[in-house]
mmCIF file of C-alpha atoms in Angstrom:
data_model
loop_
_atom_site.group_PDB
_atom_site.id
_atom_site.type_symbol
_atom_site.label_atom_id
_atom_site.label_comp_id
_atom_site.label_asym_id
_atom_site.label_seq_id
_atom_site.Cartn_x
_atom_site.Cartn_y
_atom_site.Cartn_z
ATOM 1 C CA UNK B 16 20.294 30.516 -10.314
ATOM 2 C CA UNK B 17 19.566 26.805 -10.333
ATOM 3 C CA UNK B 18 21.891 24.254 -11.873
ATOM 4 C CA UNK B 19 21.354 20.728 -13.034
ATOM 5 C CA UNK B 20 23.411 17.941 -11.507
ATOM 6 C CA UNK B 21 24.825 15.215 -13.735
ATOM 7 C CA UNK B 22 22.649 12.098 -13.852
ATOM 8 C CA UNK B 23 25.309 10.016 -12.066
ATOM 9 C CA UNK B 24 25.329 12.478 -9.121
ATOM 10 C CA UNK B 25 21.524 12.419 -8.911
ATOM 11 C CA UNK B 26 21.585 8.612 -8.935
ATOM 12 C CA UNK B 27 24.194 8.538 -6.150
ATOM 13 C CA UNK B 28 22.218 10.981 -3.970
ATOM 14 C CA UNK B 29 19.044 9.018 -4.655
ATOM 15 C CA UNK B 30 20.817 5.791 -3.638
ATOM 16 C CA UNK B 31 21.962 7.274 -0.319
ATOM 17 C CA UNK B 32 18.487 8.645 0.382
ATOM 18 C CA UNK B 33 16.836 5.305 -0.387
ATOM 19 C CA UNK B 34 19.217 3.415 1.923
ATOM 20 C CA UNK B 35 18.709 5.840 4.827
ATOM 21 C CA UNK B 36 14.926 5.819 4.299
ATOM 22 C CA UNK B 37 14.824 2.012 4.108
ATOM 23 C CA UNK B 38 16.982 1.514 7.187
ATOM 24 C CA UNK B 39 14.892 3.996 9.184
ATOM 25 C CA UNK B 40 11.675 2.312 8.055
ATOM 26 C CA UNK B 41 13.087 -1.070 9.135
ATOM 27 C CA UNK B 42 14.207 0.466 12.454
ATOM 28 C CA UNK B 43 17.829 -0.358 11.624
ATOM 29 C CA UNK B 44 19.165 3.192 11.425
ATOM 30 C CA UNK B 45 21.416 4.179 14.327
ATOM 31 C CA UNK B 46 19.329 6.164 16.861
ATOM 32 C CA UNK B 47 22.048 8.826 17.145
ATOM 33 C CA UNK B 48 22.012 9.334 13.368
ATOM 34 C CA UNK B 49 18.212 9.480 13.423
ATOM 35 C CA UNK B 50 18.297 12.147 16.141
ATOM 36 C CA UNK B 51 20.982 14.075 14.256
ATOM 37 C CA UNK B 52 18.924 14.042 11.039
ATOM 38 C CA UNK B 53 15.811 15.187 12.912
ATOM 39 C CA UNK B 54 17.742 18.058 14.522
ATOM 40 C CA UNK B 55 19.297 19.107 11.214
ATOM 41 C CA UNK B 56 16.038 18.955 9.266
ATOM 42 C CA UNK B 57 14.156 20.718 12.057
ATOM 43 C CA UNK B 58 16.650 23.567 12.362
ATOM 44 C CA UNK B 59 17.470 23.912 8.653
ATOM 45 C CA UNK B 60 14.685 22.202 6.791
ATOM 46 C CA UNK B 61 11.084 21.153 6.538
ATOM 47 C CA UNK B 62 10.594 19.190 9.781
ATOM 48 C CA UNK B 63 8.856 20.850 12.722
ATOM 49 C CA UNK B 64 10.673 21.143 16.045
ATOM 50 C CA UNK B 65 10.296 17.943 18.068
ATOM 51 C CA UNK B 66 9.591 15.792 14.996
ATOM 52 C CA UNK B 67 9.428 12.035 15.492
ATOM 53 C CA UNK B 68 11.350 9.326 13.633
ATOM 54 C CA UNK B 69 8.054 8.566 11.857
ATOM 55 C CA UNK B 70 7.813 12.162 10.624
ATOM 56 C CA UNK B 71 11.443 11.976 9.446
ATOM 57 C CA UNK B 72 10.681 8.716 7.657
ATOM 58 C CA UNK B 73 7.647 10.226 5.904
ATOM 59 C CA UNK B 74 9.746 13.211 4.797
ATOM 60 C CA UNK B 75 12.509 10.937 3.493
ATOM 61 C CA UNK B 76 9.918 8.989 1.511
ATOM 62 C CA UNK B 77 8.616 12.234 0.008
ATOM 63 C CA UNK B 78 12.167 13.333 -0.837
ATOM 64 C CA UNK B 79 12.827 9.978 -2.536
ATOM 65 C CA UNK B 80 9.740 10.468 -4.721
ATOM 66 C CA UNK B 81 10.703 14.057 -5.550
ATOM 67 C CA UNK B 82 14.305 13.225 -6.375
ATOM 68 C CA UNK B 83 13.048 10.397 -8.578
ATOM 69 C CA UNK B 84 10.825 12.974 -10.303
ATOM 70 C CA UNK B 85 13.846 15.301 -10.715
ATOM 71 C CA UNK B 86 15.611 12.400 -12.413
ATOM 72 C CA UNK B 87 12.874 12.375 -15.063
ATOM 73 C CA UNK B 88 10.480 9.741 -13.730
ATOM 74 C CA UNK B 89 6.831 10.803 -13.904
ATOM 75 C CA UNK B 90 5.185 13.970 -15.122
ATOM 76 C CA UNK B 91 3.779 15.700 -12.052
ATOM 77 C CA UNK B 92 5.719 16.911 -9.031
ATOM 78 C CA UNK B 93 4.921 14.441 -6.194
ATOM 79 C CA UNK B 94 2.682 15.723 -3.422
ATOM 80 C CA UNK B 95 3.483 14.819 0.210
ATOM 81 C CA UNK B 96 2.432 11.312 1.133
ATOM 82 C CA UNK B 97 -0.454 10.856 3.557
ATOM 83 C CA UNK B 98 0.736 10.849 7.147
ATOM 84 C CA UNK B 99 -1.269 7.743 8.017
ATOM 85 C CA UNK B 100 -0.886 3.964 8.012
ATOM 86 C CA UNK B 101 -3.533 1.548 6.775
ATOM 87 C CA UNK B 102 -3.587 -1.839 8.505
ATOM 88 C CA UNK B 103 -5.084 -4.781 6.600
ATOM 89 C CA UNK B 104 -6.766 -7.754 8.249
ATOM 90 C CA UNK B 105 -8.137 -10.875 6.623
ATOM 91 C CA UNK B 106 -11.325 -12.072 8.283
ATOM 92 C CA UNK B 107 -13.127 -15.404 7.796
ATOM 93 C CA UNK B 108 -16.641 -14.003 7.354
ATOM 94 C CA UNK B 109 -18.806 -10.885 7.323
ATOM 95 C CA UNK B 110 -19.743 -11.199 11.002
ATOM 96 C CA UNK B 111 -16.103 -11.292 12.157
ATOM 97 C CA UNK B 112 -15.213 -8.448 9.790
ATOM 98 C CA UNK B 113 -18.050 -6.351 11.199
ATOM 99 C CA UNK B 114 -17.029 -6.975 14.808
ATOM 100 C CA UNK B 115 -13.415 -6.044 14.113
ATOM 101 C CA UNK B 116 -14.453 -3.002 12.055
ATOM 102 C CA UNK B 117 -16.702 -1.723 14.851
ATOM 103 C CA UNK B 118 -13.882 -2.043 17.399
ATOM 104 C CA UNK B 119 -11.293 -0.345 15.183
ATOM 105 C CA UNK B 120 -13.753 2.420 14.366
ATOM 106 C CA UNK B 121 -14.425 2.923 18.092
ATOM 107 C CA UNK B 122 -10.639 3.180 18.536
ATOM 108 C CA UNK B 123 -10.628 6.143 16.155
ATOM 109 C CA UNK B 124 -9.714 4.451 12.897
ATOM 110 C CA UNK B 125 -11.196 5.081 9.484
ATOM 111 C CA UNK B 126 -12.410 1.605 8.561
ATOM 112 C CA UNK B 127 -13.634 -0.123 5.416
ATOM 113 C CA UNK B 128 -14.668 -3.722 4.889
ATOM 114 C CA UNK B 129 -14.931 -5.491 1.552
ATOM 115 C CA UNK B 130 -15.460 -9.097 0.528
ATOM 116 C CA UNK B 131 -12.173 -10.533 -0.708
ATOM 117 C CA UNK B 132 -13.565 -13.877 -1.856
ATOM 118 C CA UNK B 133 -16.769 -15.869 -1.556
ATOM 119 C CA UNK B 134 -16.114 -16.627 2.106
ATOM 120 C CA UNK B 135 -13.602 -14.084 3.436
ATOM 121 C CA UNK B 136 -13.463 -10.355 4.083
ATOM 122 C CA UNK B 137 -10.772 -7.682 4.068
ATOM 123 C CA UNK B 138 -10.820 -5.031 6.795
ATOM 124 C CA UNK B 139 -8.712 -1.912 6.277
ATOM 125 C CA UNK B 140 -8.232 0.481 9.199
ATOM 126 C CA UNK B 141 -6.363 3.771 8.838
ATOM 127 C CA UNK B 142 -4.678 5.499 11.777
ATOM 128 C CA UNK B 143 -2.091 8.298 12.113
ATOM 129 C CA UNK B 144 0.617 5.871 13.254
ATOM 130 C CA UNK B 145 3.820 6.735 11.418
ATOM 131 C CA UNK B 146 6.533 4.141 10.890
ATOM 132 C CA UNK B 147 8.751 3.794 12.849
ATOM 133 C CA UNK B 148 7.083 4.561 16.147
ATOM 134 C CA UNK B 149 6.051 2.878 19.350
ATOM 135 C CA UNK B 150 2.447 3.718 18.417
ATOM 136 C CA UNK B 151 2.764 1.789 15.171
ATOM 137 C CA UNK B 152 4.342 -1.218 16.910
ATOM 138 C CA UNK B 153 1.586 -1.227 19.564
ATOM 139 C CA UNK B 154 -1.155 -0.817 16.963
ATOM 140 C CA UNK B 155 0.292 -3.710 14.915
ATOM 141 C CA UNK B 156 0.279 -5.937 17.999
ATOM 142 C CA UNK B 157 -3.265 -4.824 18.833
ATOM 143 C CA UNK B 158 -4.781 -5.367 15.376
ATOM 144 C CA UNK B 159 -3.024 -8.741 15.147
ATOM 145 C CA UNK B 160 -4.550 -9.804 18.479
ATOM 146 C CA UNK B 161 -7.975 -8.427 17.515
ATOM 147 C CA UNK B 162 -7.977 -10.236 14.170
ATOM 148 C CA UNK B 163 -6.905 -13.517 15.771
ATOM 149 C CA UNK B 164 -9.620 -13.231 18.447
ATOM 150 C CA UNK B 165 -12.167 -13.234 15.622
ATOM 151 C CA UNK B 166 -10.575 -16.042 13.577
ATOM 152 C CA UNK B 167 -8.681 -13.786 11.177
ATOM 153 C CA UNK B 168 -5.151 -12.603 10.640
ATOM 154 C CA UNK B 169 -3.111 -9.435 10.246
ATOM 155 C CA UNK B 170 -2.010 -9.093 6.604
ATOM 156 C CA UNK B 171 0.274 -6.066 6.777
ATOM 157 C CA UNK B 172 0.182 -2.321 6.429
ATOM 158 C CA UNK B 173 1.037 0.538 4.124
ATOM 159 C CA UNK B 174 0.634 4.266 3.807
#
């Protein structure tokens, strides 16, 4: 038999979940707490054994969306978020965008390029680098360096 929690309890649980998710995403959550959460959610929850902090972070993001839905926001039950990160680079021209896109594609990324103004281009490259992870930090450093080598800049990332 399921029961409905009072709205104030849902809001409090949501607040705790958002803080933990945000701190983990910002790599400010205590590593021991992160490991404890991974163990708990692997043994008694939806995470696979040996899950990474990035996989925990993705799950926490999904749980935030689903709890928000349970609180009455949105119509459809939220599906799991994609387990990828898309890096965005601003490039000065089509030639530079093409060179960067070819390299990122050769590195295994799914890459798109689009003009963002009359003289600049946006390159988006998607990789399975979950935040937080050493892979994500290395990839961020790499795409930043690659963009700068071709006269562009790293603009940020998202899932």
